[in-house]
Short mmCIF file of N, CA and C in Angstrom, two decimals:
data_model
loop_
_atom_site.label_atom_id
_atom_site.label_comp_id
_atom_site.label_asym_id
_atom_site.label_seq_id
_atom_site.Cartn_x
_atom_site.Cartn_y
_atom_site.Cartn_z
N MET A 1 -8.71 -9.89 18.90
CA MET A 1 -8.15 -8.69 18.91
C MET A 1 -8.76 -8.38 17.57
N LEU A 2 -9.86 -7.68 16.76
CA LEU A 2 -9.87 -7.33 15.89
C LEU A 2 -8.17 -6.36 15.17
N ILE A 3 -7.97 -6.53 14.06
CA ILE A 3 -7.28 -5.87 13.53
C ILE A 3 -7.59 -5.46 12.09
N LEU A 4 -7.56 -4.43 11.62
CA LEU A 4 -8.32 -3.88 9.95
C LEU A 4 -6.44 -3.77 8.87
N GLY A 5 -6.78 -4.26 8.41
CA GLY A 5 -5.47 -4.02 7.33
C GLY A 5 -6.07 -3.10 6.37
N ILE A 6 -5.04 -2.17 5.77
CA ILE A 6 -5.60 -1.52 4.61
C ILE A 6 -4.20 -1.14 3.63
N ASP A 7 -4.36 -1.58 2.44
CA ASP A 7 -3.37 -0.95 1.45
C ASP A 7 -4.04 -0.12 0.41
N PRO A 8 -3.74 1.02 0.77
CA PRO A 8 -4.36 2.09 0.44
C PRO A 8 -3.49 2.43 -1.45
N GLY A 9 -5.04 3.16 -2.03
CA GLY A 9 -4.71 3.09 -3.21
C GLY A 9 -5.63 4.04 -3.48
N LEU A 10 -5.34 4.87 -4.62
CA LEU A 10 -6.33 5.73 -4.94
C LEU A 10 -7.76 5.34 -5.89
N ASN A 11 -6.77 4.08 -6.76
CA ASN A 11 -7.81 3.82 -7.50
C ASN A 11 -8.52 2.53 -7.29
N ILE A 12 -7.68 1.56 -6.06
CA ILE A 12 -8.16 0.38 -5.22
C ILE A 12 -7.51 0.20 -4.00
N THR A 13 -8.36 0.56 -3.26
CA THR A 13 -8.04 0.14 -1.51
C THR A 13 -8.79 -1.07 -1.28
N GLY A 14 -7.95 -2.40 -0.65
CA GLY A 14 -7.84 -3.20 -0.09
C GLY A 14 -7.84 -3.11 1.11
N TYR A 15 -8.88 -3.69 1.85
CA TYR A 15 -8.98 -3.88 3.44
C TYR A 15 -9.25 -5.23 3.50
N GLY A 16 -8.62 -5.78 4.97
CA GLY A 16 -8.98 -7.15 5.46
C GLY A 16 -8.97 -7.02 6.99
N LEU A 17 -10.26 -7.43 7.73
CA LEU A 17 -10.52 -7.63 9.10
C LEU A 17 -10.24 -8.96 9.71
N ILE A 18 -9.47 -9.32 10.36
CA ILE A 18 -9.26 -10.28 11.10
C ILE A 18 -9.28 -10.32 12.56
N ASP A 19 -9.62 -10.94 13.40
CA ASP A 19 -9.88 -11.60 14.53
C ASP A 19 -8.98 -12.66 14.74
N THR A 20 -7.97 -12.12 16.16
CA THR A 20 -6.77 -13.87 16.71
C THR A 20 -7.76 -14.30 17.50
N LYS A 21 -7.27 -15.69 17.49
CA LYS A 21 -7.96 -17.02 18.05
C LYS A 21 -6.77 -17.49 18.40
N ALA A 22 -7.05 -18.21 18.91
CA ALA A 22 -5.62 -19.39 20.13
C ALA A 22 -5.28 -20.39 18.76
N HIS A 23 -5.60 -20.57 17.94
CA HIS A 23 -4.98 -21.89 16.76
C HIS A 23 -5.42 -20.62 15.44
N GLY A 24 -5.27 -19.46 15.53
CA GLY A 24 -4.36 -18.24 14.28
C GLY A 24 -5.65 -17.63 13.91
N PHE A 25 -6.03 -17.26 13.01
CA PHE A 25 -6.82 -15.89 12.52
C PHE A 25 -8.25 -16.51 12.29
N ILE A 26 -9.27 -15.73 12.38
CA ILE A 26 -10.47 -15.65 11.40
C ILE A 26 -10.98 -14.08 10.83
N LEU A 27 -10.98 -14.40 9.73
CA LEU A 27 -11.39 -13.37 8.23
C LEU A 27 -12.97 -13.10 9.16
N LYS A 28 -12.89 -12.10 9.36
CA LYS A 28 -14.26 -11.20 9.59
C LYS A 28 -14.87 -10.86 8.21
N GLU A 29 -13.88 -9.85 7.30
CA GLU A 29 -14.10 -8.93 6.38
C GLU A 29 -13.48 -8.65 5.51
N ALA A 30 -13.28 -8.70 4.21
CA ALA A 30 -12.29 -8.58 3.03
C ALA A 30 -13.03 -7.90 1.68
N GLY A 31 -12.45 -6.89 1.52
CA GLY A 31 -12.57 -6.48 -0.02
C GLY A 31 -12.18 -5.06 -0.32
N HIS A 32 -12.59 -4.60 -1.35
CA HIS A 32 -11.61 -3.50 -1.93
C HIS A 32 -12.44 -2.28 -2.21
N ILE A 33 -12.17 -1.14 -1.94
CA ILE A 33 -12.92 -0.35 -2.58
C ILE A 33 -12.49 0.84 -4.38
N LYS A 34 -13.43 0.70 -4.88
CA LYS A 34 -12.70 1.15 -6.06
C LYS A 34 -13.19 2.37 -6.75
N THR A 35 -12.80 2.94 -7.13
CA THR A 35 -12.73 4.40 -7.52
C THR A 35 -12.81 4.61 -8.92
N ASP A 36 -13.59 5.27 -9.49
CA ASP A 36 -13.85 5.56 -10.78
C ASP A 36 -12.59 6.88 -10.64
N VAL A 37 -11.86 6.47 -11.52
CA VAL A 37 -10.69 7.39 -12.51
C VAL A 37 -11.62 9.26 -13.24
N LYS A 38 -12.86 8.92 -13.58
CA LYS A 38 -13.54 9.97 -14.42
C LYS A 38 -14.29 11.01 -13.34
N ASP A 39 -13.92 10.51 -12.10
CA ASP A 39 -14.40 11.17 -10.76
C ASP A 39 -12.91 12.24 -10.20
N GLY A 40 -13.24 13.46 -9.97
CA GLY A 40 -12.69 14.23 -9.55
C GLY A 40 -11.84 13.58 -8.10
N LEU A 41 -10.63 14.28 -7.69
CA LEU A 41 -10.28 13.86 -6.68
C LEU A 41 -10.56 13.85 -5.46
N PRO A 42 -11.27 15.20 -5.05
CA PRO A 42 -12.09 14.68 -3.91
C PRO A 42 -13.18 13.87 -3.50
N LYS A 43 -14.06 13.88 -4.86
CA LYS A 43 -14.80 12.60 -5.01
C LYS A 43 -14.53 11.14 -4.68
N ARG A 44 -13.37 10.98 -5.22
CA ARG A 44 -12.47 9.63 -5.19
C ARG A 44 -12.15 9.53 -3.66
N LEU A 45 -11.62 10.49 -2.87
CA LEU A 45 -11.20 10.27 -1.51
C LEU A 45 -12.44 10.05 -0.61
N ALA A 46 -13.42 11.16 -1.14
CA ALA A 46 -14.64 10.86 -0.32
C ALA A 46 -15.37 9.36 -0.38
N LYS A 47 -15.17 9.17 -1.31
CA LYS A 47 -15.54 7.60 -1.47
C LYS A 47 -14.84 6.41 -0.60
N ILE A 48 -13.66 6.57 -0.62
CA ILE A 48 -12.74 6.09 0.43
C ILE A 48 -13.01 6.25 1.69
N TYR A 49 -12.81 7.53 2.41
CA TYR A 49 -13.54 7.96 3.26
C TYR A 49 -14.33 7.22 4.33
N ALA A 50 -15.63 7.42 3.07
CA ALA A 50 -16.85 6.60 3.52
C ALA A 50 -17.06 5.57 3.69
N SER A 51 -16.33 4.58 2.75
CA SER A 51 -16.60 3.25 2.91
C SER A 51 -15.92 2.55 4.05
N LEU A 52 -14.35 3.22 4.64
CA LEU A 52 -13.74 2.76 5.38
C LEU A 52 -14.41 3.11 6.84
N SER A 53 -14.69 4.23 7.26
CA SER A 53 -15.71 4.49 7.66
C SER A 53 -17.11 3.87 8.33
N ASP A 54 -17.55 3.45 7.19
CA ASP A 54 -18.63 2.65 7.60
C ASP A 54 -18.28 1.20 8.10
N ILE A 55 -17.02 0.78 7.75
CA ILE A 55 -16.35 -0.62 7.97
C ILE A 55 -15.96 -0.01 9.75
N LEU A 56 -14.96 0.76 9.58
CA LEU A 56 -15.16 1.06 11.40
C LEU A 56 -15.76 0.98 12.77
N ASP A 57 -17.18 2.03 11.92
CA ASP A 57 -18.38 2.22 12.42
C ASP A 57 -18.95 0.68 12.60
N LYS A 58 -19.09 -0.40 11.70
CA LYS A 58 -19.75 -1.88 11.81
C LYS A 58 -19.07 -2.35 13.01
N TYR A 59 -17.73 -2.98 12.96
CA TYR A 59 -16.82 -3.55 13.38
C TYR A 59 -16.00 -2.94 14.44
N LYS A 60 -15.71 -1.57 14.54
CA LYS A 60 -14.87 -1.26 15.90
C LYS A 60 -13.47 -2.17 15.66
N PRO A 61 -12.85 -1.99 14.66
CA PRO A 61 -11.64 -2.84 15.23
C PRO A 61 -10.76 -1.92 16.35
N GLU A 62 -9.80 -2.63 17.06
CA GLU A 62 -8.76 -2.19 17.86
C GLU A 62 -7.84 -1.63 17.36
N VAL A 63 -7.06 -2.16 16.53
CA VAL A 63 -5.93 -1.76 15.30
C VAL A 63 -6.67 -1.31 13.74
N LEU A 64 -5.87 -0.43 13.27
CA LEU A 64 -5.63 0.10 11.60
C LEU A 64 -4.44 0.07 11.64
N VAL A 65 -4.11 -1.28 10.55
CA VAL A 65 -2.78 -1.59 9.94
C VAL A 65 -2.54 -1.04 8.48
N LEU A 66 -1.85 0.10 8.55
CA LEU A 66 -1.50 0.86 6.83
C LEU A 66 -0.58 0.37 6.48
N GLU A 67 -0.34 0.27 5.27
CA GLU A 67 1.21 0.02 4.36
C GLU A 67 1.85 1.00 4.35
N LYS A 68 3.10 1.09 4.37
CA LYS A 68 3.55 2.18 4.71
C LYS A 68 4.13 2.79 2.97
N LEU A 69 4.16 4.07 2.94
CA LEU A 69 4.29 4.51 1.51
C LEU A 69 5.50 4.37 1.36
N TYR A 70 5.71 3.71 -0.39
CA TYR A 70 6.59 3.58 -0.95
C TYR A 70 6.75 4.29 -2.20
N SER A 71 7.54 4.91 -2.63
CA SER A 71 7.48 5.50 -3.89
C SER A 71 8.85 5.47 -4.80
N HIS A 72 8.63 5.33 -6.36
CA HIS A 72 10.03 5.30 -6.90
C HIS A 72 10.25 6.72 -7.21
N TYR A 73 11.55 6.70 -7.43
CA TYR A 73 12.15 8.23 -7.77
C TYR A 73 11.63 8.69 -9.38
N LYS A 74 11.08 7.67 -10.39
CA LYS A 74 10.48 7.73 -11.29
C LYS A 74 9.15 7.84 -11.44
N HIS A 75 8.50 7.98 -10.16
CA HIS A 75 7.01 8.06 -10.14
C HIS A 75 6.74 8.98 -9.23
N PRO A 76 7.19 10.36 -8.59
CA PRO A 76 6.89 11.26 -7.61
C PRO A 76 5.35 11.56 -7.62
N VAL A 77 4.22 11.46 -9.19
CA VAL A 77 3.06 11.74 -9.06
C VAL A 77 1.99 10.90 -8.22
N THR A 78 2.56 9.15 -8.70
CA THR A 78 2.08 8.23 -8.26
C THR A 78 2.03 8.21 -6.42
N ALA A 79 3.27 8.70 -6.06
CA ALA A 79 3.61 8.95 -4.62
C ALA A 79 2.37 9.98 -3.89
N SER A 80 2.63 11.11 -4.80
CA SER A 80 1.51 12.40 -4.08
C SER A 80 0.24 11.58 -4.20
N LEU A 81 -0.27 11.07 -5.34
CA LEU A 81 -1.96 10.56 -5.30
C LEU A 81 -1.78 9.47 -4.23
N LEU A 82 -0.85 8.49 -4.24
CA LEU A 82 -1.27 7.52 -3.04
C LEU A 82 -1.18 8.15 -1.54
N GLY A 83 -0.42 9.40 -1.46
CA GLY A 83 -0.35 10.19 -0.41
C GLY A 83 -1.73 10.81 0.04
N HIS A 84 -2.46 11.34 -0.60
CA HIS A 84 -3.83 11.71 -0.85
C HIS A 84 -4.97 10.86 -0.04
N ALA A 85 -4.83 9.50 -0.32
CA ALA A 85 -5.23 7.98 0.04
C ALA A 85 -5.06 8.06 1.35
N ARG A 86 -3.88 7.76 2.04
CA ARG A 86 -2.82 7.81 2.78
C ARG A 86 -3.39 8.59 4.20
N GLY A 87 -3.82 9.85 3.68
CA GLY A 87 -4.08 10.91 4.62
C GLY A 87 -5.31 10.65 5.09
N VAL A 88 -6.25 10.31 4.05
CA VAL A 88 -7.74 10.05 4.42
C VAL A 88 -7.98 8.88 5.33
N ILE A 89 -7.08 8.05 5.24
CA ILE A 89 -6.90 6.62 6.07
C ILE A 89 -6.48 7.15 7.56
N CYS A 90 -5.20 8.34 7.69
CA CYS A 90 -5.05 8.24 8.66
C CYS A 90 -5.84 9.20 9.81
N MET A 91 -6.25 10.44 9.02
CA MET A 91 -7.39 10.78 9.73
C MET A 91 -8.61 9.72 10.24
N LEU A 92 -9.11 8.91 9.36
CA LEU A 92 -10.04 8.15 10.27
C LEU A 92 -9.52 7.30 11.48
N ALA A 93 -8.68 6.99 11.43
CA ALA A 93 -7.90 5.87 12.59
C ALA A 93 -8.11 7.34 13.71
N GLU A 94 -7.37 8.22 13.36
CA GLU A 94 -7.64 9.50 14.80
C GLU A 94 -9.12 9.23 14.86
N GLN A 95 -9.96 9.75 14.21
CA GLN A 95 -10.80 10.28 14.28
C GLN A 95 -11.85 9.12 15.06
N LYS A 96 -11.86 7.88 14.77
CA LYS A 96 -12.18 6.95 15.26
C LYS A 96 -11.43 6.23 16.24
N LYS A 97 -10.54 6.93 17.03
CA LYS A 97 -9.82 6.58 17.86
C LYS A 97 -9.12 5.12 18.02
N VAL A 98 -9.05 4.61 16.65
CA VAL A 98 -8.57 3.37 16.38
C VAL A 98 -7.01 3.43 16.74
N SER A 99 -6.05 2.61 17.42
CA SER A 99 -4.73 2.44 17.25
C SER A 99 -4.13 2.64 15.99
N PHE A 100 -3.18 2.97 15.62
CA PHE A 100 -3.19 3.09 14.05
C PHE A 100 -1.50 2.70 14.05
N PHE A 101 -1.05 1.47 13.39
CA PHE A 101 0.38 1.37 13.00
C PHE A 101 0.52 1.35 11.32
N GLU A 102 1.79 1.35 10.89
CA GLU A 102 2.41 1.24 9.66
C GLU A 102 3.54 0.22 9.74
N TYR A 103 3.47 -0.33 8.44
CA TYR A 103 4.92 -1.28 8.32
C TYR A 103 5.16 -1.38 6.48
N SER A 104 6.25 -1.42 6.59
CA SER A 104 6.71 -1.56 4.70
C SER A 104 6.40 -2.90 4.28
N ALA A 105 6.07 -2.89 2.96
CA ALA A 105 5.96 -3.73 2.43
C ALA A 105 6.57 -5.21 2.49
N THR A 106 7.92 -4.77 2.16
CA THR A 106 8.89 -6.12 2.59
C THR A 106 9.48 -6.54 4.34
N ARG A 107 8.82 -5.78 4.82
CA ARG A 107 8.49 -6.54 6.57
C ARG A 107 7.49 -7.35 6.22
N VAL A 108 6.71 -6.95 5.60
CA VAL A 108 5.30 -7.79 5.90
C VAL A 108 5.08 -8.94 5.03
N LYS A 109 6.16 -9.45 3.90
CA LYS A 109 6.61 -10.27 2.95
C LYS A 109 7.41 -10.96 3.76
N LYS A 110 8.55 -10.40 4.58
CA LYS A 110 9.13 -11.60 4.96
C LYS A 110 8.46 -12.02 6.29
N ILE A 111 7.74 -11.44 7.03
CA ILE A 111 6.96 -11.94 8.30
C ILE A 111 5.95 -13.40 7.67
N LEU A 112 5.44 -12.98 6.20
CA LEU A 112 4.40 -14.27 6.30
C LEU A 112 4.82 -15.00 5.25
N THR A 113 6.18 -14.48 4.37
CA THR A 113 6.87 -16.12 3.46
C THR A 113 8.78 -16.15 3.63
N GLY A 114 8.89 -15.11 4.34
CA GLY A 114 10.49 -15.60 4.79
C GLY A 114 11.37 -14.78 4.19
N SER A 115 10.21 -14.00 3.05
CA SER A 115 11.69 -13.13 1.78
C SER A 115 10.80 -11.84 1.65
N GLY A 116 11.67 -10.90 1.75
CA GLY A 116 10.72 -9.34 1.90
C GLY A 116 10.75 -8.89 0.67
N HIS A 117 11.25 -10.05 -0.40
CA HIS A 117 11.08 -9.48 -1.88
C HIS A 117 10.20 -10.44 -2.80
N ALA A 118 9.02 -11.58 -1.72
CA ALA A 118 8.14 -12.12 -2.17
C ALA A 118 7.00 -11.32 -3.55
N SER A 119 6.52 -12.12 -3.76
CA SER A 119 5.75 -11.85 -5.53
C SER A 119 4.76 -11.55 -5.05
N LYS A 120 3.78 -10.65 -5.43
CA LYS A 120 1.96 -10.44 -5.22
C LYS A 120 1.82 -11.92 -4.84
N LEU A 121 1.82 -12.90 -6.10
CA LEU A 121 1.39 -13.70 -6.55
C LEU A 121 1.43 -14.94 -5.31
N GLN A 122 2.62 -14.94 -4.78
CA GLN A 122 3.13 -15.64 -3.39
C GLN A 122 2.31 -15.27 -2.36
N MET A 123 2.49 -13.84 -1.80
CA MET A 123 1.57 -13.35 -1.47
C MET A 123 0.12 -13.48 -0.88
N GLN A 124 -0.45 -13.62 -2.52
CA GLN A 124 -1.88 -13.92 -2.31
C GLN A 124 -1.78 -15.71 -2.07
N LYS A 125 -1.07 -16.69 -2.15
CA LYS A 125 -1.02 -17.88 -2.30
C LYS A 125 -0.95 -18.33 -0.65
N MET A 126 -0.35 -17.68 -0.25
CA MET A 126 -0.58 -17.45 1.21
C MET A 126 -1.51 -16.91 1.97
N ILE A 127 -2.11 -16.22 1.36
CA ILE A 127 -3.39 -15.83 2.19
C ILE A 127 -4.51 -16.83 1.84
N GLU A 128 -4.73 -17.49 0.62
CA GLU A 128 -5.46 -18.50 0.49
C GLU A 128 -5.03 -19.48 1.18
N HIS A 129 -4.03 -19.80 1.42
CA HIS A 129 -3.69 -21.28 2.27
C HIS A 129 -4.03 -20.98 3.57
N THR A 130 -3.50 -19.98 4.12
CA THR A 130 -3.83 -19.61 5.41
C THR A 130 -5.34 -19.75 6.18
N PHE A 131 -6.37 -19.39 4.64
CA PHE A 131 -7.88 -19.02 4.92
C PHE A 131 -8.11 -20.47 4.17
N GLU A 132 -6.98 -21.56 4.03
CA GLU A 132 -7.94 -22.36 2.98
C GLU A 132 -9.27 -21.81 2.07
N THR A 133 -8.72 -20.90 1.48
CA THR A 133 -9.87 -20.68 -0.12
C THR A 133 -9.07 -21.01 -1.04
N LYS A 134 -10.11 -20.90 -2.26
CA LYS A 134 -9.37 -21.17 -4.02
C LYS A 134 -8.61 -19.92 -4.27
N ASN A 135 -7.99 -20.52 -5.07
CA ASN A 135 -7.53 -19.00 -6.09
C ASN A 135 -8.64 -17.96 -6.68
N ASP A 136 -8.13 -16.96 -6.17
CA ASP A 136 -9.22 -15.57 -6.79
C ASP A 136 -10.51 -15.53 -5.81
N PHE A 137 -10.43 -16.22 -4.76
CA PHE A 137 -11.31 -16.32 -3.59
C PHE A 137 -11.41 -14.75 -3.19
N PHE A 138 -10.13 -13.69 -2.79
CA PHE A 138 -10.38 -12.40 -2.17
C PHE A 138 -10.29 -10.92 -3.37
N GLY A 139 -10.26 -11.81 -4.68
CA GLY A 139 -10.22 -10.70 -5.79
C GLY A 139 -8.94 -9.88 -5.87
N PRO A 140 -8.96 -8.72 -5.77
CA PRO A 140 -7.84 -7.82 -6.40
C PRO A 140 -6.30 -8.54 -5.28
N ALA A 141 -5.18 -8.10 -5.68
CA ALA A 141 -4.13 -8.41 -4.63
C ALA A 141 -4.04 -7.61 -3.84
N ASP A 142 -4.96 -5.78 -3.80
CA ASP A 142 -4.91 -4.90 -2.92
C ASP A 142 -5.75 -5.82 -1.77
N THR A 143 -6.67 -6.60 -2.02
CA THR A 143 -7.35 -6.85 -0.32
C THR A 143 -6.23 -8.34 0.11
N THR A 144 -5.36 -8.92 -0.58
CA THR A 144 -4.38 -10.06 -0.05
C THR A 144 -3.71 -9.48 0.74
N ASP A 145 -2.88 -8.02 0.11
CA ASP A 145 -1.88 -7.38 0.86
C ASP A 145 -2.47 -6.64 2.05
N ALA A 146 -4.03 -6.16 2.25
CA ALA A 146 -4.78 -5.85 3.51
C ALA A 146 -4.91 -6.35 4.02
N ILE A 147 -5.02 -7.90 4.18
CA ILE A 147 -4.81 -8.89 5.18
C ILE A 147 -3.58 -9.22 5.54
N SER A 148 -2.59 -9.51 4.75
CA SER A 148 -1.44 -9.70 4.88
C SER A 148 -0.79 -8.61 5.71
N LEU A 149 -1.10 -8.04 5.98
CA LEU A 149 -0.75 -6.20 6.95
C LEU A 149 -1.22 -6.57 7.95
N ALA A 150 -2.85 -6.89 8.51
CA ALA A 150 -2.94 -7.55 9.51
C ALA A 150 -2.46 -8.68 10.15
N ILE A 151 -2.28 -9.50 9.32
CA ILE A 151 -1.76 -11.05 9.89
C ILE A 151 -0.53 -10.48 10.34
N ALA A 152 0.59 -9.92 10.20
CA ALA A 152 1.70 -9.55 9.97
C ALA A 152 1.77 -8.66 11.77
N HIS A 153 1.04 -7.96 11.39
CA HIS A 153 0.51 -7.11 13.34
C HIS A 153 0.67 -7.66 13.58
N ALA A 154 -0.28 -8.66 14.00
CA ALA A 154 -0.55 -9.66 14.82
C ALA A 154 0.77 -10.22 15.37
N TYR A 155 1.52 -10.77 14.40
CA TYR A 155 2.41 -11.52 14.80
C TYR A 155 3.99 -10.53 15.58
N ILE A 156 4.08 -9.13 14.65
CA ILE A 156 5.18 -8.63 15.33
C ILE A 156 4.55 -7.62 17.26
N MET A 157 3.42 -7.62 17.12
CA MET A 157 2.89 -7.47 18.51
C MET A 157 2.74 -8.84 19.40
N ARG A 158 3.08 -10.05 18.83
CA ARG A 158 2.81 -11.17 19.33
C ARG A 158 1.58 -11.35 19.96
N VAL A 159 0.50 -10.38 19.58
CA VAL A 159 -0.63 -10.87 20.16
C VAL A 159 -1.06 -12.38 20.90
N ASN A 160 -1.87 -12.56 22.07
CA ASN A 160 -1.77 -12.78 23.07
C ASN A 160 -3.13 -13.33 22.09
N PHE A 161 -3.20 -14.84 21.70
CA PHE A 161 -4.18 -15.84 20.81
C PHE A 161 -4.97 -16.52 21.61
N VAL A 162 -6.03 -15.76 22.22
CA VAL A 162 -6.91 -15.82 22.75
C VAL A 162 -8.65 -16.86 22.31
N LYS A 163 -9.13 -18.15 23.10
CA LYS A 163 -10.52 -19.01 22.46
C LYS A 163 -11.08 -17.69 22.53
#
């Protein structure tokens, strides 16, 4: 099963596409989409939309997993901006007819590390260990967060790992 995890962000949106196999996962594609803060909101959202649309068209994942919106009461504008990026991604899932799921960051961390309060560094190390890669292979934490979402979904759904 192809699962696309997405860590949404207006500045950086991370993505990771995994394929479930009998003895684990195969990483098919991973990276991030960076927008320019100098561009207006519509242009930045259009870049996220177009980039993810291309990925969905190319790989045709069966599932799209998004990190749930978390906002701190001290940063309401940040939550609002993040909501725009999430909205574009949710719309894409519907347009492309891809099953949509979302999980909180704490749930994903608990599944992958045993601690719902694992640090970003711990999460990165877990993904690097899973795919036997070297430090900083995936780039920003947004990418490893996205891969984590996809892996967590496979565990949550108890995907049948097939050859």
